[in-house]
Short mmCIF file of C-alpha atoms in Angstrom, two decimals:
data_model
loop_
_atom_site.label_atom_id
_atom_site.label_comp_id
_atom_site.label_asym_id
_atom_site.label_seq_id
_atom_site.Cartn_x
_atom_site.Cartn_y
_atom_site.Cartn_z
CA MET A 1 -7.49 20.08 -7.61
CA PHE A 2 -7.17 16.44 -9.62
CA PRO A 3 -7.64 16.11 -13.27
CA SER A 4 -10.64 14.84 -14.64
CA ARG A 5 -10.88 11.11 -15.22
CA LEU A 6 -11.52 10.22 -18.84
CA PHE A 7 -12.29 6.80 -18.24
CA HIS A 8 -13.18 5.85 -14.89
CA ASN A 9 -17.00 5.87 -15.31
CA ARG A 10 -16.90 4.50 -18.58
CA GLU A 11 -16.82 0.58 -18.60
CA VAL A 12 -14.46 -1.39 -20.77
CA LYS A 13 -15.62 -4.70 -21.22
CA GLY A 14 -13.89 -7.80 -22.64
CA LEU A 15 -11.04 -6.42 -24.52
CA ASP A 16 -8.47 -8.46 -26.41
CA ILE A 17 -4.62 -7.72 -26.88
CA GLY A 18 -5.26 -6.15 -30.21
CA GLU A 19 -8.08 -4.11 -29.07
CA PHE A 20 -6.36 -2.91 -26.02
CA GLU A 21 -3.57 -1.96 -28.14
CA THR A 22 -6.18 -0.10 -30.69
CA GLN A 23 -7.38 1.99 -28.13
CA LEU A 24 -3.97 3.00 -26.28
CA ARG A 25 -2.83 4.13 -29.61
CA GLU A 26 -6.00 6.36 -30.29
CA LEU A 27 -5.65 7.21 -26.77
CA MET A 28 -1.81 8.33 -26.56
CA GLY A 29 -0.68 8.67 -30.41
CA ALA A 30 2.38 7.31 -31.72
CA PRO A 31 5.77 7.49 -30.64
CA PHE A 32 5.08 8.27 -27.21
CA PRO A 33 8.51 9.09 -25.31
CA ASP A 34 7.18 8.66 -21.86
CA ARG A 35 6.48 5.84 -19.48
CA PRO A 36 2.39 4.70 -19.24
CA PHE A 37 3.35 1.62 -17.83
CA VAL A 38 5.54 -1.69 -17.78
CA CYS A 39 4.66 -4.84 -17.78
CA GLU A 40 5.33 -8.51 -18.68
CA GLY A 41 3.02 -9.96 -22.12
CA SER A 42 -0.55 -8.74 -21.85
CA PRO A 43 -1.29 -5.57 -19.13
CA LEU A 44 -4.61 -7.55 -19.31
CA ASP A 45 -3.61 -10.38 -17.62
CA CYS A 46 -2.15 -8.09 -14.67
CA GLN A 47 -4.46 -8.83 -11.34
CA VAL A 48 -1.69 -6.22 -9.37
CA PHE A 49 -1.18 -2.18 -10.26
CA ILE A 50 2.10 -0.88 -8.47
CA VAL A 51 0.82 3.22 -8.58
CA GLY A 52 3.03 6.26 -8.13
CA ILE A 53 2.97 9.34 -8.88
CA ASN A 54 5.20 9.97 -11.87
CA ALA A 55 8.58 8.16 -13.24
CA ALA A 56 11.74 9.66 -12.37
CA SER A 57 13.55 9.18 -15.14
CA SER A 58 12.63 9.89 -18.88
CA MET A 59 14.57 7.42 -21.64
CA LYS A 60 15.12 8.33 -25.07
CA ASP A 61 13.09 5.08 -26.25
CA ASP A 62 9.35 4.99 -27.78
CA PHE A 63 7.13 3.15 -25.44
CA TRP A 64 5.98 1.61 -28.67
CA ASP A 65 9.43 -0.01 -29.52
CA PHE A 66 8.63 -2.40 -26.63
CA TRP A 67 5.44 -3.61 -27.58
CA ARG A 68 4.74 -6.78 -29.05
CA PRO A 69 1.00 -7.04 -31.68
CA GLY A 70 -0.41 -10.28 -30.11
CA TYR A 71 1.94 -10.31 -26.94
CA GLY A 72 1.79 -6.94 -24.80
CA PHE A 73 4.46 -4.88 -23.52
CA ASP A 74 8.22 -6.78 -23.88
CA ARG A 75 9.43 -5.84 -20.33
CA ALA A 76 12.73 -7.72 -19.95
CA THR A 77 14.13 -6.02 -23.32
CA TRP A 78 12.96 -2.71 -21.82
CA LEU A 79 14.99 -3.17 -18.52
CA ASP A 80 17.45 -3.54 -20.45
CA ALA A 81 17.46 -0.27 -22.10
CA TYR A 82 16.66 1.42 -18.91
CA LEU A 83 19.35 0.16 -16.67
CA ALA A 84 21.67 1.36 -19.51
CA THR A 85 20.89 4.51 -19.16
CA ARG A 86 21.85 4.54 -15.35
CA THR A 87 24.69 3.54 -13.00
CA LYS A 88 22.18 1.56 -10.63
CA PRO A 89 18.48 1.06 -10.38
CA SER A 90 16.50 3.84 -8.53
CA ARG A 91 16.00 2.85 -5.01
CA THR A 92 12.30 2.92 -5.94
CA ARG A 93 12.86 0.75 -8.90
CA LYS A 94 14.95 -1.99 -6.57
CA ALA A 95 11.63 -1.78 -3.82
CA MET A 96 9.28 -2.50 -6.48
CA GLN A 97 11.89 -5.31 -7.58
CA ILE A 98 11.43 -7.11 -4.14
CA ILE A 99 7.67 -6.44 -3.82
CA MET A 100 7.14 -8.47 -6.75
CA ASP A 101 9.68 -11.15 -6.70
CA GLN A 102 8.42 -11.99 -2.91
CA ALA A 103 4.72 -12.05 -4.01
CA ILE A 104 5.46 -13.98 -7.19
CA ALA A 105 7.95 -16.75 -4.29
CA GLU A 106 4.25 -17.00 -2.58
CA HIS A 107 1.87 -17.06 -5.19
CA SER A 108 3.39 -17.79 -8.86
CA GLU A 109 0.39 -16.89 -10.74
CA VAL A 110 0.69 -12.92 -9.58
CA ARG A 111 1.34 -10.62 -12.60
CA PHE A 112 2.38 -7.04 -12.13
CA LEU A 113 1.55 -3.97 -14.16
CA GLU A 114 3.93 -1.01 -13.13
CA THR A 115 2.29 2.74 -13.75
CA ASN A 116 1.45 6.13 -12.68
CA ILE A 117 -1.07 7.93 -11.99
CA TYR A 118 0.82 10.74 -14.66
CA SER A 119 2.93 9.45 -17.46
CA ILE A 120 5.30 12.37 -17.94
CA PRO A 121 8.81 11.36 -16.16
CA THR A 122 10.11 14.32 -14.43
CA ALA A 123 13.51 14.54 -11.87
CA ARG A 124 11.15 15.33 -9.03
CA GLU A 125 7.46 15.47 -8.25
CA ASN A 126 7.07 19.31 -8.07
CA MET A 127 8.88 19.42 -11.38
CA LEU A 128 5.79 18.46 -13.40
CA LYS A 129 3.42 21.36 -15.02
CA SER A 130 0.01 21.75 -14.76
CA HIS A 131 -0.89 20.74 -18.28
CA GLN A 132 1.69 17.05 -17.63
CA LYS A 133 -1.16 16.44 -14.90
CA SER A 134 -3.31 14.20 -16.86
CA THR A 135 -4.19 11.18 -15.62
CA LYS A 136 -5.94 9.54 -18.87
CA VAL A 137 -3.82 7.08 -19.53
CA PHE A 138 -3.90 5.35 -15.84
CA ASP A 139 -7.85 5.81 -16.40
CA PHE A 140 -7.80 3.41 -19.29
CA LEU A 141 -5.78 1.02 -17.64
CA LEU A 142 -7.76 0.81 -14.55
CA ALA A 143 -11.00 0.62 -16.76
CA SER A 144 -9.85 -1.67 -18.88
CA ILE A 145 -7.80 -4.17 -16.52
CA LYS A 146 -9.97 -3.95 -13.46
CA PRO A 147 -6.83 -4.89 -11.28
CA GLN A 148 -7.86 -6.95 -8.27
CA VAL A 149 -5.29 -4.90 -5.71
CA LEU A 150 -3.63 -1.50 -6.14
CA LEU A 151 -0.32 -0.81 -4.31
CA VAL A 152 -0.31 3.03 -4.13
CA HIS A 153 2.95 4.34 -3.24
CA GLY A 154 3.05 7.96 -2.32
CA ALA A 155 0.67 10.81 -0.68
CA GLU A 156 -0.93 12.22 -4.11
CA PRO A 157 -1.75 9.18 -6.41
CA ALA A 158 -3.01 7.49 -2.53
CA GLN A 159 -5.82 10.86 -2.51
CA TYR A 160 -6.03 10.06 -5.97
CA VAL A 161 -7.13 6.67 -5.52
CA ARG A 162 -9.26 7.45 -2.80
CA ASN A 163 -11.07 9.78 -4.40
CA LEU A 164 -12.16 7.27 -6.93
CA GLY A 165 -13.78 5.46 -4.45
CA LEU A 166 -13.13 2.15 -6.28
CA GLY A 167 -15.96 -0.11 -3.82
CA GLU A 168 -14.42 -3.64 -2.51
CA SER A 169 -13.72 -5.13 -6.15
CA THR A 170 -10.30 -3.74 -5.59
CA ILE A 171 -8.19 -3.96 -2.50
CA VAL A 172 -6.02 -0.89 -2.15
CA ILE A 173 -2.90 -1.36 -0.14
CA GLU A 174 -1.13 2.72 0.47
CA SER A 175 2.18 2.78 0.96
CA PRO A 176 4.92 5.54 1.36
CA HIS A 177 6.52 6.62 -1.40
CA PHE A 178 9.22 3.55 -2.32
CA ILE A 179 12.39 5.58 -1.48
CA TYR A 180 10.88 5.59 2.47
CA VAL A 181 10.93 2.02 1.96
CA GLY A 182 13.00 -0.41 3.38
CA HIS A 183 13.69 -4.44 2.48
CA ASP A 184 11.59 -5.67 5.16
CA LYS A 185 8.66 -3.32 4.57
CA ALA A 186 8.48 -4.72 0.87
CA ARG A 187 9.02 -8.02 1.41
CA GLU A 188 5.68 -7.53 3.21
CA HIS A 189 3.84 -5.80 0.75
CA GLY A 190 4.63 -8.86 -1.21
CA ARG A 191 3.26 -11.24 0.90
CA GLU A 192 0.27 -9.22 1.53
CA ILE A 193 -0.32 -8.90 -2.36
CA ALA A 194 0.34 -12.53 -2.39
CA ARG A 195 -2.60 -13.54 0.36
CA THR A 196 -4.79 -10.88 -1.19
CA ILE A 197 -4.50 -12.56 -4.77
CA ARG A 198 -4.80 -16.46 -3.37
CA ARG A 199 -7.78 -15.41 -1.26
CA ALA A 200 -9.26 -13.57 -4.34
CA ASN A 201 -9.32 -16.91 -6.07
#
């Protein structure tokens, strides 16, 4: 059974970055130690979501430590903090970086938001408790940003997105979980995203 879709049928139109922050704070609260999303700058400018099940590694930092009013999320500073907690990036993060680099190399205006259907990080997907399987943040992001492309990796997030019935305005690309995606396939995803955004614009 999938969790309730709090925001999916509720239109959120014409938000600016300040209004987005206000609604996000009301939804998540503060501090918020989990990882609802990562991007550089305003989430509202992101045409592409990369969507997984949940983050694998937790961080001691508060999400709001990386939020800059009027600007959005400071991914560069967050990435430094993330890498400081690990000996090396995860296979998932490596694949995401290859995808984003390839897409941007082919179409420089592509903007990405990395997110998951569940915000709570766990080392393994099956460690998520039922009360942690809330999609309210993901649903809010989807409704307020309205991305043109979703690259969804993993069986459960793919099924969740299928059940939303997004229609033709959002292109959904399904992928195996990124731990199973090699560099060539990651670059192929990047090229497909760039082509899709170019056609849409």
